Structures are given as C-alpha cells and as structure tokens.
C-alpha cells in the first residue's frame, strides 16, 4: 500500500538533499511522464502522489531555506494533495506563455473547476476542488492553477484498474470543451494510487 502522509521522519537534511537534488529531479521527471495528462491546447493535469509531494516539500525547503520553522507549513500544505487510496489528486494548470492571451482565456473560464470529470466505463467521476482559496472571481476569471480531488467508488476503482479500460478525462466548460483518452501507461501508473 502506498504511503499517504509525509512525516518529519520522512524528510532528509537539506545538506543531503542538496547533494542528491539532481538525482531526485531525474527520478521525478521519469515518474511524472506517466502522471501528466494534457486536455486541449492549454490545460495540463499533474497527478500527485506521495513521491511527487515528498519532492515538492523538499524543493520548497531547499529553495526557501526556512529551516525548522518552515517544515510544519509545508507538510500542512502538501499532505492534503496525497491521494487517500480511493481518489486521485491533480494539480490542473492552464499553461499559456503569452501573457495577454493567458489573461484573455482565464477571464472566460470562471467555474471551470466544477466542469471536470473522468469517464470510466460510462460512469462519471466528477472533480472536487480543494477549498483552500476561491479560484474563481465574481467577475468570472479563474486561476491558472487548481487543486482537484477525484473520489472513486470501489466499483469505479475496479473498472479503472482493468488493463485496457477506456478512461476519458474531460473539461466541459462552455468556453473550454476538450477531452483526452488516457494512454495505457498513464492508466497503469495512476492505478497505483488506489489501495
């Protein structure tokens, strides 16, 4: 069973992490290859797990150099993004390099976080946004980053785990309607998040 929480005992010293950082980055790049799903031209889902969050905590501690005082905040921020064994957790990013185009697109995507779902053998698994902060303004503009949970039933987990299953991840917002069929490699990798 996968680990579900990063504890202080799981953290390495920043001296050691600094020495091993390049190795951890290479390992993470390889791991994330089958945990990244593009949907349409601008949206990319990064599916998180214990390893991706362990790496993120260490990166934050390494870069920000907050020491002991920073640890609890990082654990509080990133532990909720580790899947609980019956869900996926994803960071959705609208990745648009052109600043003007990015502002224009995001200004028309208010509420996009409520229009995202997996389809698993004809069943829908809707995304549930993380409620850390409001990601859509009253004016209808959305954030370029969203944190989403996808809670599965036991039956849906069994269907998702089946090799060759047709799994679709889609966004059905009136101004951004796109879907992607998961590759078998991605399906297999994400299946490891379930108990």
PDB file of C-alpha atoms in Angstrom:
ATOM      1  CA  UNK A   1       0.000   0.000   0.000  1.00  0.00           C
ATOM      2  CA  UNK A   2       1.246   3.465  -0.916  1.00  0.00           C
ATOM      3  CA  UNK A   3       2.190   5.962   1.786  1.00  0.00           C
ATOM      4  CA  UNK A   4      -0.500   8.554   2.492  1.00  0.00           C
ATOM      5  CA  UNK A   5       1.311  11.145   4.596  1.00  0.00           C
ATOM      6  CA  UNK A   6       4.730  12.781   4.763  1.00  0.00           C
ATOM      7  CA  UNK A   7       6.044  12.999   8.302  1.00  0.00           C
ATOM      8  CA  UNK A   8       9.100  14.752   9.697  1.00  0.00           C
ATOM      9  CA  UNK A   9      10.740  11.326   9.813  1.00  0.00           C
ATOM     10  CA  UNK A  10      10.405  11.083   6.019  1.00  0.00           C
ATOM     11  CA  UNK A  11      12.406  14.267   5.437  1.00  0.00           C
ATOM     12  CA  UNK A  12      16.117  14.290   4.753  1.00  0.00           C
ATOM     13  CA  UNK A  13      18.507  17.001   5.830  1.00  0.00           C
ATOM     14  CA  UNK A  14      18.825  19.920   3.422  1.00  0.00           C
ATOM     15  CA  UNK A  15      22.570  19.293   3.154  1.00  0.00           C
ATOM     16  CA  UNK A  16      21.955  15.758   1.949  1.00  0.00           C
ATOM     17  CA  UNK A  17      19.059  16.818  -0.299  1.00  0.00           C
ATOM     18  CA  UNK A  18      21.266  19.483  -1.876  1.00  0.00           C
ATOM     19  CA  UNK A  19      23.903  16.870  -2.691  1.00  0.00           C
ATOM     20  CA  UNK A  20      21.307  14.449  -4.126  1.00  0.00           C
ATOM     21  CA  UNK A  21      18.988  17.025  -5.696  1.00  0.00           C
ATOM     22  CA  UNK A  22      19.937  16.301  -9.324  1.00  0.00           C
ATOM     23  CA  UNK A  23      19.232  12.586  -8.803  1.00  0.00           C
ATOM     24  CA  UNK A  24      15.851  13.327  -7.242  1.00  0.00           C
ATOM     25  CA  UNK A  25      14.971  15.659 -10.123  1.00  0.00           C
ATOM     26  CA  UNK A  26      15.821  12.965 -12.699  1.00  0.00           C
ATOM     27  CA  UNK A  27      13.773  10.374 -10.822  1.00  0.00           C
ATOM     28  CA  UNK A  28      10.827  12.774 -10.559  1.00  0.00           C
ATOM     29  CA  UNK A  29      10.986  13.668 -14.261  1.00  0.00           C
ATOM     30  CA  UNK A  30      10.759   9.971 -15.115  1.00  0.00           C
ATOM     31  CA  UNK A  31       7.919   9.353 -12.647  1.00  0.00           C
ATOM     32  CA  UNK A  32       5.874  12.318 -13.882  1.00  0.00           C
ATOM     33  CA  UNK A  33       5.971  11.218 -17.538  1.00  0.00           C
ATOM     34  CA  UNK A  34       3.015   8.916 -16.956  1.00  0.00           C
ATOM     35  CA  UNK A  35       1.292  11.200 -14.444  1.00  0.00           C
ATOM     36  CA  UNK A  36       0.814  14.194 -16.767  1.00  0.00           C
ATOM     37  CA  UNK A  37      -2.263  14.492 -18.998  1.00  0.00           C
ATOM     38  CA  UNK A  38      -2.887  17.327 -21.457  1.00  0.00           C
ATOM     39  CA  UNK A  39      -6.532  18.160 -22.137  1.00  0.00           C
ATOM     40  CA  UNK A  40      -6.950  20.559 -25.025  1.00  0.00           C
ATOM     41  CA  UNK A  41      -4.372  23.166 -26.000  1.00  0.00           C
ATOM     42  CA  UNK A  42      -3.900  24.877 -22.626  1.00  0.00           C
ATOM     43  CA  UNK A  43      -4.813  22.564 -19.719  1.00  0.00           C
ATOM     44  CA  UNK A  44      -2.433  20.047 -18.157  1.00  0.00           C
ATOM     45  CA  UNK A  45      -3.255  17.789 -15.224  1.00  0.00           C
ATOM     46  CA  UNK A  46      -0.375  16.688 -12.988  1.00  0.00           C
ATOM     47  CA  UNK A  47      -1.479  13.734 -10.872  1.00  0.00           C
ATOM     48  CA  UNK A  48       0.096  13.874  -7.445  1.00  0.00           C
ATOM     49  CA  UNK A  49       1.135  11.093  -5.079  1.00  0.00           C
ATOM     50  CA  UNK A  50       3.361  10.627  -2.048  1.00  0.00           C
ATOM     51  CA  UNK A  51       6.546  10.804  -4.160  1.00  0.00           C
ATOM     52  CA  UNK A  52       5.610  13.992  -6.030  1.00  0.00           C
ATOM     53  CA  UNK A  53       4.628  15.714  -2.780  1.00  0.00           C
ATOM     54  CA  UNK A  54       7.760  14.475  -0.966  1.00  0.00           C
ATOM     55  CA  UNK A  55       9.795  16.035  -3.758  1.00  0.00           C
ATOM     56  CA  UNK A  56       7.756  19.259  -3.630  1.00  0.00           C
ATOM     57  CA  UNK A  57       8.223  19.619   0.143  1.00  0.00           C
ATOM     58  CA  UNK A  58      11.971  19.136  -0.211  1.00  0.00           C
ATOM     59  CA  UNK A  59      12.136  21.620  -3.096  1.00  0.00           C
ATOM     60  CA  UNK A  60      10.294  24.257  -1.061  1.00  0.00           C
ATOM     61  CA  UNK A  61      12.551  23.716   1.941  1.00  0.00           C
ATOM     62  CA  UNK A  62      15.649  23.808  -0.282  1.00  0.00           C
ATOM     63  CA  UNK A  63      14.673  26.935  -2.225  1.00  0.00           C
ATOM     64  CA  UNK A  64      13.098  28.986   0.554  1.00  0.00           C
ATOM     65  CA  UNK A  65      15.629  27.960   3.225  1.00  0.00           C
ATOM     66  CA  UNK A  66      13.126  28.491   6.051  1.00  0.00           C
ATOM     67  CA  UNK A  67      14.603  25.683   8.121  1.00  0.00           C
ATOM     68  CA  UNK A  68      12.792  24.100  11.032  1.00  0.00           C
ATOM     69  CA  UNK A  69      10.181  26.880  11.171  1.00  0.00           C
ATOM     70  CA  UNK A  70       9.052  26.136   7.616  1.00  0.00           C
ATOM     71  CA  UNK A  71       8.542  22.368   7.914  1.00  0.00           C
ATOM     72  CA  UNK A  72       5.086  22.277   9.509  1.00  0.00           C
ATOM     73  CA  UNK A  73       3.700  24.757   6.967  1.00  0.00           C
ATOM     74  CA  UNK A  74       4.991  22.691   4.048  1.00  0.00           C
ATOM     75  CA  UNK A  75       3.607  19.447   5.473  1.00  0.00           C
ATOM     76  CA  UNK A  76       0.240  21.130   6.084  1.00  0.00           C
ATOM     77  CA  UNK A  77       0.180  22.470   2.534  1.00  0.00           C
ATOM     78  CA  UNK A  78       1.214  19.331   0.670  1.00  0.00           C
ATOM     79  CA  UNK A  79      -0.090  16.370   2.689  1.00  0.00           C
ATOM     80  CA  UNK A  80      -3.718  17.059   1.611  1.00  0.00           C
ATOM     81  CA  UNK A  81      -2.576  16.582  -2.003  1.00  0.00           C
ATOM     82  CA  UNK A  82      -1.530  12.956  -1.437  1.00  0.00           C
ATOM     83  CA  UNK A  83      -4.325  10.619  -2.614  1.00  0.00           C
ATOM     84  CA  UNK A  84      -6.085   8.695   0.166  1.00  0.00           C
ATOM     85  CA  UNK A  85      -6.281   5.345  -1.653  1.00  0.00           C
ATOM     86  CA  UNK A  86      -9.781   5.856  -3.057  1.00  0.00           C
ATOM     87  CA  UNK A  87      -9.121   9.012  -5.089  1.00  0.00           C
ATOM     88  CA  UNK A  88      -6.814  10.842  -7.437  1.00  0.00           C
ATOM     89  CA  UNK A  89      -5.465  14.282  -6.649  1.00  0.00           C
ATOM     90  CA  UNK A  90      -4.365  16.531  -9.503  1.00  0.00           C
ATOM     91  CA  UNK A  91      -2.861  19.934  -9.964  1.00  0.00           C
ATOM     92  CA  UNK A  92      -4.526  21.474 -13.021  1.00  0.00           C
ATOM     93  CA  UNK A  93      -2.520  24.176 -14.728  1.00  0.00           C
ATOM     94  CA  UNK A  94      -3.578  26.386 -17.603  1.00  0.00           C
ATOM     95  CA  UNK A  95      -0.179  26.817 -19.221  1.00  0.00           C
ATOM     96  CA  UNK A  96      -0.261  29.773 -21.587  1.00  0.00           C
ATOM     97  CA  UNK A  97       3.047  31.550 -22.141  1.00  0.00           C
ATOM     98  CA  UNK A  98       1.658  34.651 -23.847  1.00  0.00           C
ATOM     99  CA  UNK A  99       0.582  36.956 -21.012  1.00  0.00           C
ATOM    100  CA  UNK A 100      -2.138  38.749 -22.996  1.00  0.00           C
ATOM    101  CA  UNK A 101      -3.666  35.508 -24.293  1.00  0.00           C
ATOM    102  CA  UNK A 102      -3.461  33.931 -20.816  1.00  0.00           C
ATOM    103  CA  UNK A 103      -5.390  36.823 -19.266  1.00  0.00           C
ATOM    104  CA  UNK A 104      -7.997  36.631 -22.025  1.00  0.00           C
ATOM    105  CA  UNK A 105      -8.503  32.856 -21.722  1.00  0.00           C
ATOM    106  CA  UNK A 106      -8.634  32.831 -17.917  1.00  0.00           C
ATOM    107  CA  UNK A 107     -11.123  35.731 -17.898  1.00  0.00           C
ATOM    108  CA  UNK A 108     -13.631  33.443 -19.675  1.00  0.00           C
ATOM    109  CA  UNK A 109     -13.137  30.279 -17.592  1.00  0.00           C
ATOM    110  CA  UNK A 110     -14.851  31.123 -14.318  1.00  0.00           C
ATOM    111  CA  UNK A 111     -16.140  27.980 -12.614  1.00  0.00           C
ATOM    112  CA  UNK A 112     -14.065  25.661 -14.805  1.00  0.00           C
ATOM    113  CA  UNK A 113     -13.128  23.633 -11.719  1.00  0.00           C
ATOM    114  CA  UNK A 114     -16.733  22.377 -11.469  1.00  0.00           C
ATOM    115  CA  UNK A 115     -16.832  21.091 -15.063  1.00  0.00           C
ATOM    116  CA  UNK A 116     -14.072  18.457 -14.893  1.00  0.00           C
ATOM    117  CA  UNK A 117     -14.596  14.701 -14.735  1.00  0.00           C
ATOM    118  CA  UNK A 118     -13.292  11.273 -15.593  1.00  0.00           C
ATOM    119  CA  UNK A 119     -15.484   8.873 -17.532  1.00  0.00           C
ATOM    120  CA  UNK A 120     -14.717   5.293 -16.547  1.00  0.00           C
ATOM    121  CA  UNK A 121     -16.577   2.641 -18.498  1.00  0.00           C
ATOM    122  CA  UNK A 122     -19.532   5.002 -18.909  1.00  0.00           C
ATOM    123  CA  UNK A 123     -19.523   6.214 -15.275  1.00  0.00           C
ATOM    124  CA  UNK A 124     -18.678   9.781 -14.299  1.00  0.00           C
ATOM    125  CA  UNK A 125     -16.226  10.711 -11.536  1.00  0.00           C
ATOM    126  CA  UNK A 126     -16.503  14.457 -11.003  1.00  0.00           C
ATOM    127  CA  UNK A 127     -13.639  16.578  -9.718  1.00  0.00           C
ATOM    128  CA  UNK A 128     -13.995  18.166  -6.301  1.00  0.00           C
ATOM    129  CA  UNK A 129     -11.950  21.372  -5.979  1.00  0.00           C
ATOM    130  CA  UNK A 130      -9.660  21.840  -2.988  1.00  0.00           C
ATOM    131  CA  UNK A 131     -11.233  24.594  -0.892  1.00  0.00           C
ATOM    132  CA  UNK A 132      -8.012  26.275   0.239  1.00  0.00           C
ATOM    133  CA  UNK A 133      -8.870  29.512  -1.586  1.00  0.00           C
ATOM    134  CA  UNK A 134     -11.534  30.648  -4.037  1.00  0.00           C
ATOM    135  CA  UNK A 135     -10.178  30.093  -7.566  1.00  0.00           C
ATOM    136  CA  UNK A 136     -12.893  31.952  -9.485  1.00  0.00           C
ATOM    137  CA  UNK A 137     -13.592  35.668  -9.026  1.00  0.00           C
ATOM    138  CA  UNK A 138     -17.028  37.274  -9.029  1.00  0.00           C
ATOM    139  CA  UNK A 139     -16.113  38.724 -12.422  1.00  0.00           C
ATOM    140  CA  UNK A 140     -15.783  35.220 -13.877  1.00  0.00           C
ATOM    141  CA  UNK A 141     -11.996  34.981 -14.045  1.00  0.00           C
ATOM    142  CA  UNK A 142     -10.346  31.759 -12.950  1.00  0.00           C
ATOM    143  CA  UNK A 143      -6.911  30.986 -11.579  1.00  0.00           C
ATOM    144  CA  UNK A 144      -4.246  29.370 -13.736  1.00  0.00           C
ATOM    145  CA  UNK A 145      -3.753  26.689 -11.023  1.00  0.00           C
ATOM    146  CA  UNK A 146      -6.380  24.433  -9.433  1.00  0.00           C
ATOM    147  CA  UNK A 147      -6.101  21.532  -6.983  1.00  0.00           C
ATOM    148  CA  UNK A 148      -8.656  18.792  -7.609  1.00  0.00           C
ATOM    149  CA  UNK A 149      -9.733  15.555  -5.933  1.00  0.00           C
ATOM    150  CA  UNK A 150     -11.444  12.768  -7.884  1.00  0.00           C
ATOM    151  CA  UNK A 151     -13.269  10.491  -5.380  1.00  0.00           C
ATOM    152  CA  UNK A 152     -13.931   6.975  -6.730  1.00  0.00           C
ATOM    153  CA  UNK A 153     -16.295   4.269  -5.532  1.00  0.00           C
ATOM    154  CA  UNK A 154     -14.883   0.777  -5.076  1.00  0.00           C
ATOM    155  CA  UNK A 155     -16.635  -0.323  -8.282  1.00  0.00           C
ATOM    156  CA  UNK A 156     -15.141   2.575 -10.233  1.00  0.00           C
ATOM    157  CA  UNK A 157     -11.690   1.748  -8.862  1.00  0.00           C
ATOM    158  CA  UNK A 158     -12.052  -1.835 -10.110  1.00  0.00           C
ATOM    159  CA  UNK A 159     -13.077  -0.590 -13.570  1.00  0.00           C
ATOM    160  CA  UNK A 160     -10.192   1.902 -13.708  1.00  0.00           C
ATOM    161  CA  UNK A 161      -7.657  -0.760 -12.726  1.00  0.00           C
ATOM    162  CA  UNK A 162      -8.733  -3.115 -15.515  1.00  0.00           C
ATOM    163  CA  UNK A 163      -5.968  -3.233 -18.182  1.00  0.00           C
ATOM    164  CA  UNK A 164      -7.168  -1.713 -21.436  1.00  0.00           C
ATOM    165  CA  UNK A 165     -10.053   0.167 -19.813  1.00  0.00           C
ATOM    166  CA  UNK A 166     -11.181   3.225 -21.773  1.00  0.00           C
ATOM    167  CA  UNK A 167     -10.697   6.198 -19.447  1.00  0.00           C
ATOM    168  CA  UNK A 168     -11.528   9.731 -20.561  1.00  0.00           C
ATOM    169  CA  UNK A 169     -10.578  12.932 -18.729  1.00  0.00           C
ATOM    170  CA  UNK A 170     -12.613  15.902 -19.848  1.00  0.00           C
ATOM    171  CA  UNK A 171     -13.417  19.550 -19.271  1.00  0.00           C
ATOM    172  CA  UNK A 172     -16.915  20.646 -20.295  1.00  0.00           C
ATOM    173  CA  UNK A 173     -16.844  24.388 -19.723  1.00  0.00           C
ATOM    174  CA  UNK A 174     -18.776  26.467 -22.251  1.00  0.00           C
ATOM    175  CA  UNK A 175     -15.528  28.198 -23.250  1.00  0.00           C
ATOM    176  CA  UNK A 176     -13.226  25.178 -22.979  1.00  0.00           C
ATOM    177  CA  UNK A 177     -14.612  21.797 -24.018  1.00  0.00           C
ATOM    178  CA  UNK A 178     -11.912  19.192 -24.521  1.00  0.00           C
ATOM    179  CA  UNK A 179     -11.251  15.589 -23.589  1.00  0.00           C
ATOM    180  CA  UNK A 180      -8.378  13.124 -23.646  1.00  0.00           C
ATOM    181  CA  UNK A 181      -8.376   9.331 -23.607  1.00  0.00           C
ATOM    182  CA  UNK A 182      -5.729   8.169 -21.136  1.00  0.00           C
ATOM    183  CA  UNK A 183      -2.943   6.030 -22.551  1.00  0.00           C
ATOM    184  CA  UNK A 184      -2.481   2.576 -21.079  1.00  0.00           C
ATOM    185  CA  UNK A 185       0.803   3.711 -19.492  1.00  0.00           C
ATOM    186  CA  UNK A 186      -0.942   6.604 -17.708  1.00  0.00           C
ATOM    187  CA  UNK A 187      -3.872   4.388 -16.658  1.00  0.00           C
ATOM    188  CA  UNK A 188      -1.457   1.839 -15.186  1.00  0.00           C
ATOM    189  CA  UNK A 189       0.597   4.483 -13.385  1.00  0.00           C
ATOM    190  CA  UNK A 190      -2.440   6.185 -11.845  1.00  0.00           C
ATOM    191  CA  UNK A 191      -3.903   2.824 -10.819  1.00  0.00           C
ATOM    192  CA  UNK A 192      -1.054   2.515  -8.349  1.00  0.00           C
ATOM    193  CA  UNK A 193      -2.653   5.354  -6.331  1.00  0.00           C
ATOM    194  CA  UNK A 194      -5.533   3.087  -5.329  1.00  0.00           C
ATOM    195  CA  UNK A 195      -5.398   0.692  -2.362  1.00  0.00           C
TER     196      UNK A 195
END
